[in-house]
mmCIF file of C-alpha atoms and ligand atoms in Angstrom:
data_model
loop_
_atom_site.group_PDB
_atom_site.id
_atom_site.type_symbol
_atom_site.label_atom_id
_atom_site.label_comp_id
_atom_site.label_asym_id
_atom_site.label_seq_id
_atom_site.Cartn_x
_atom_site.Cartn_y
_atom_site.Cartn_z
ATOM 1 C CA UNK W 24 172.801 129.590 84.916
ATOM 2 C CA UNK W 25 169.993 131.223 83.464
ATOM 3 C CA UNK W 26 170.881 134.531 84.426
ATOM 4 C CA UNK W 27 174.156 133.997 83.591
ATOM 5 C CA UNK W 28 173.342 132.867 79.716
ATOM 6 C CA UNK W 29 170.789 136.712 79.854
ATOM 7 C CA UNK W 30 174.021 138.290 81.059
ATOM 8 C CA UNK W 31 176.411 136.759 78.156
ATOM 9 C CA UNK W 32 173.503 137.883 75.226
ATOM 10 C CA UNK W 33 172.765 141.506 76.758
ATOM 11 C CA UNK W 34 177.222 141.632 77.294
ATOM 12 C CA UNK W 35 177.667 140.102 73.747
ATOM 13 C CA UNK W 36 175.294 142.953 72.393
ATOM 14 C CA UNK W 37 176.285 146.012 74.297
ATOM 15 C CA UNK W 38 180.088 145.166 73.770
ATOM 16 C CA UNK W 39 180.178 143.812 70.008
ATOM 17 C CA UNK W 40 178.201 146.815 68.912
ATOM 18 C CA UNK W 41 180.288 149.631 71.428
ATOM 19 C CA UNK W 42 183.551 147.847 71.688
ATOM 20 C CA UNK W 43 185.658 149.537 74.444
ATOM 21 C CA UNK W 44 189.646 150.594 74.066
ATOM 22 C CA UNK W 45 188.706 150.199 70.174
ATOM 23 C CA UNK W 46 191.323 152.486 68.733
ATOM 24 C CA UNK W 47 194.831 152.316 68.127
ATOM 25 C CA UNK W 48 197.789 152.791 71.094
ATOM 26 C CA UNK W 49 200.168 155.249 70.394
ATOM 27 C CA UNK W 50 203.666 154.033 72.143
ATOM 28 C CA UNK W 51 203.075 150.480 71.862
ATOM 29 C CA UNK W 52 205.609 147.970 73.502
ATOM 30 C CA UNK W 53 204.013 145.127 72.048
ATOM 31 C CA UNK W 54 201.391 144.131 69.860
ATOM 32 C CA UNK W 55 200.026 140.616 67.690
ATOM 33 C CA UNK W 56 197.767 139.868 65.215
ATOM 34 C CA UNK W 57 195.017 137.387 66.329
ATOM 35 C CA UNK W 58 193.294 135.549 63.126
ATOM 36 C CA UNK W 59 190.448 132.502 63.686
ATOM 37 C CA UNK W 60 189.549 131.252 60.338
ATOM 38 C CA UNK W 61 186.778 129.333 61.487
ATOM 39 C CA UNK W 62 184.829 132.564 61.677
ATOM 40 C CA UNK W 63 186.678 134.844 60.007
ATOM 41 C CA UNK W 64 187.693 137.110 62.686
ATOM 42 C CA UNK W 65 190.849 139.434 62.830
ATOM 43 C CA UNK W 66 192.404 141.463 65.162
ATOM 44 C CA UNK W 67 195.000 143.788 65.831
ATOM 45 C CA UNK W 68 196.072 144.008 69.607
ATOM 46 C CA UNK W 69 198.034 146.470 70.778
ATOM 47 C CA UNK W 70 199.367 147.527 74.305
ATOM 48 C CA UNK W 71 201.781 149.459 76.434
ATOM 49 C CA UNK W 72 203.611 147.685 79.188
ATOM 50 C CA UNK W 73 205.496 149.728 81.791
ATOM 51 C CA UNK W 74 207.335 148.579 84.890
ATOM 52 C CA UNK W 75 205.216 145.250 84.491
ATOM 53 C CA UNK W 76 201.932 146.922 84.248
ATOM 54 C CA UNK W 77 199.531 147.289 80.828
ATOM 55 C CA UNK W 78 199.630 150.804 81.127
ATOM 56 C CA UNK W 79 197.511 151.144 77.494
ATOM 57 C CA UNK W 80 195.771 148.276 75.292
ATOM 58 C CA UNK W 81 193.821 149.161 72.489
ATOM 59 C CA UNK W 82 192.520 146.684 69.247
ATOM 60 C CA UNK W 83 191.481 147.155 66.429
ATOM 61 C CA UNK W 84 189.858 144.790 63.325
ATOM 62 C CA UNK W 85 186.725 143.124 61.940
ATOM 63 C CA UNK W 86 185.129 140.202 63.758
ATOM 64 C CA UNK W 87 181.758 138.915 64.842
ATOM 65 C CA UNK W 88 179.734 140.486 67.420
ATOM 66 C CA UNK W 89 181.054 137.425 70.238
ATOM 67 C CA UNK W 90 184.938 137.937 69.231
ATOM 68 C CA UNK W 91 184.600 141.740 69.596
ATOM 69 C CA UNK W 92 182.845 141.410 72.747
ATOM 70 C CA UNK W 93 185.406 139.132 73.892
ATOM 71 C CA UNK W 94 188.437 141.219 73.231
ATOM 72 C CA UNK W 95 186.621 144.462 74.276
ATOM 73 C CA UNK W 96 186.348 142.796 77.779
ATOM 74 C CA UNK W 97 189.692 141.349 77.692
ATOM 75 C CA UNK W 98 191.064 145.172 77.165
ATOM 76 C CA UNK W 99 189.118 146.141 80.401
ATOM 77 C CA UNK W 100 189.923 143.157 82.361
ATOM 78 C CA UNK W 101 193.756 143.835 81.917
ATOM 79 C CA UNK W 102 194.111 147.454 82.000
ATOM 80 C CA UNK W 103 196.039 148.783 84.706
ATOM 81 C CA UNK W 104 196.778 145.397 85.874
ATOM 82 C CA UNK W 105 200.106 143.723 86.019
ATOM 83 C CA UNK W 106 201.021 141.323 83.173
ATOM 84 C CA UNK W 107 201.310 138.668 85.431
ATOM 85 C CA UNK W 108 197.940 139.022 86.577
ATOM 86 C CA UNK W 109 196.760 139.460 82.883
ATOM 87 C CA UNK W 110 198.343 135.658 82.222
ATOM 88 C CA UNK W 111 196.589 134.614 85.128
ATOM 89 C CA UNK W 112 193.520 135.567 84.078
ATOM 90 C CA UNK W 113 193.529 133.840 80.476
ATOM 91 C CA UNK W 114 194.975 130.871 82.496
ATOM 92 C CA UNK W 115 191.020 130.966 84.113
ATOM 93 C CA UNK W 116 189.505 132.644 81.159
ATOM 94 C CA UNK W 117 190.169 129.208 78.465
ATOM 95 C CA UNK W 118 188.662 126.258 80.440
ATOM 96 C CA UNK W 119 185.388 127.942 81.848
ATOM 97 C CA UNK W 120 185.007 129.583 78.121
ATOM 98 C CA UNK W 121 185.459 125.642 77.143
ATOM 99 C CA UNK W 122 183.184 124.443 80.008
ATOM 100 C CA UNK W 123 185.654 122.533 81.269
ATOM 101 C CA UNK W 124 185.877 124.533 84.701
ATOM 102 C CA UNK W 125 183.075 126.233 86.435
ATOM 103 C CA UNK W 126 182.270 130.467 86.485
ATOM 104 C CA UNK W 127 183.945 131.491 89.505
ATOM 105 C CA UNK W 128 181.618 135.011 89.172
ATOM 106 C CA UNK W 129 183.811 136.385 92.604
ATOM 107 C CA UNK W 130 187.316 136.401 91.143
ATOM 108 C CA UNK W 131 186.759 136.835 87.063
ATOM 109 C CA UNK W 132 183.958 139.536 87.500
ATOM 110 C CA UNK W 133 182.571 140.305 83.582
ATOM 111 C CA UNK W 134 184.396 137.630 82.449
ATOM 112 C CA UNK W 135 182.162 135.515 83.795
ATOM 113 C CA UNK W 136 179.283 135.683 81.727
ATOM 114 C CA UNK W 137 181.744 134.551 78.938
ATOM 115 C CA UNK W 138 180.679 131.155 80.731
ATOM 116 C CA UNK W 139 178.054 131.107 78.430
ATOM 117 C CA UNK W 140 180.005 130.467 75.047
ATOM 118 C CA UNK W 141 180.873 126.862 76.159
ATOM 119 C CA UNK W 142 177.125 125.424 75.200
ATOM 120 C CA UNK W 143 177.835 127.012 71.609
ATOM 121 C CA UNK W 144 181.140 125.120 70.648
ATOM 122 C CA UNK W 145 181.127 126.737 67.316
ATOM 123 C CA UNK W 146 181.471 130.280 68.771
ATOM 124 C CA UNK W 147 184.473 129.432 71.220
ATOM 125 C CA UNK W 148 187.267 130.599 69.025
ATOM 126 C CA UNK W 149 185.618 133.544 68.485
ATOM 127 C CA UNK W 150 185.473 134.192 72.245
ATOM 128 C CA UNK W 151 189.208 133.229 73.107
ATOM 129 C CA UNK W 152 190.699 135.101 70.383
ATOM 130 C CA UNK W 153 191.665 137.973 72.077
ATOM 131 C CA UNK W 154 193.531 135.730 74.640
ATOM 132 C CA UNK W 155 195.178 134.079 72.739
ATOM 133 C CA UNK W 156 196.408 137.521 70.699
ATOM 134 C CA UNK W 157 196.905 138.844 74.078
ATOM 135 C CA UNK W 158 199.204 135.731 75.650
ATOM 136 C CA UNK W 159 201.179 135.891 71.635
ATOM 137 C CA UNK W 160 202.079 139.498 71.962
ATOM 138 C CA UNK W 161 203.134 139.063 75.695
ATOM 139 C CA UNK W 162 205.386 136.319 74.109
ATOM 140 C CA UNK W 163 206.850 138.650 71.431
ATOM 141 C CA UNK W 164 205.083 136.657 68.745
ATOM 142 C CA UNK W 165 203.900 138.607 66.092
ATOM 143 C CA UNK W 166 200.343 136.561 64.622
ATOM 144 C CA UNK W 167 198.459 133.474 66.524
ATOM 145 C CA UNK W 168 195.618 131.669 64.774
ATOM 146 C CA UNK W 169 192.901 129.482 66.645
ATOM 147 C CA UNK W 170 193.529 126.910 63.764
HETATM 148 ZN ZN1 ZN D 13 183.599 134.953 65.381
#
């Protein structure tokens, strides 16, 4: 677990300061606006579903380094994948965030190290923002809060 929690601060660092897909889609199906007062963070998700697959996802907004992180790995986890395969993964993604399920490092790859939010309560919303902006927009809703 060590390892894992030296994965999660370098990951946290590299992505919250070089967020990737950071930018704005052009052509987007769908989109939501993700809010978690708690922290303060706010996002703008954006993507570009064709024939079932997230053919684009971008976000854009101001959040702490972990929320930014998060969503920057959420836009590579899902790209190019189908959006049933994006649900699945938030369906994993929420309980080992919240500790309630253990890391499986095989199947969730990078998401993984998010593994090692769950011993800092305070900083969970922050981490399943993104998820939960994603899962609204797939849902045609237009703003989720963590609150
Ligand atoms: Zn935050």
């Amino acid at each position: 677990m060590n390892e894992l929690r030296e994965l999660y601060q370098e990951y946290v660092l590299d992505h919250g300061k070089s967020p990737r897909n950071f930018r704005a889609v052009e052509g987007a199906t769908h989109e939501a606006h993700g809010y978690n007062p708690l922290c303060g963070d706010k996002i703008h998700l954006q993507l570009r579903i064709e024939d079932g697959l997230v053919a684009d996802i971008g976000f854009t907004g101001n959040g702490c380094a972990i929320s930014t992180a998060s969503a920057s790995t959420m836009t590579e986890a899902v790209l190019g994948r189908t959006v049933e395969e994006a649900r699945a993964h938030f369906a994993k993604f929420i309980p080992m965030v919240k500790g309630e399920a253990k890391p499986d490092l095989d199947e969730l790859d990078k998401l993984s190290v998010f593994a090692g939010v769950s011993e800092f309560p305070m900083r969970v919303k922050c981490a399943t923002l993104a998820w939960h902006t994603l899962t609204a927009a797939l849902d045609g809703k237009e703003t989720v809060s963590t609150e």
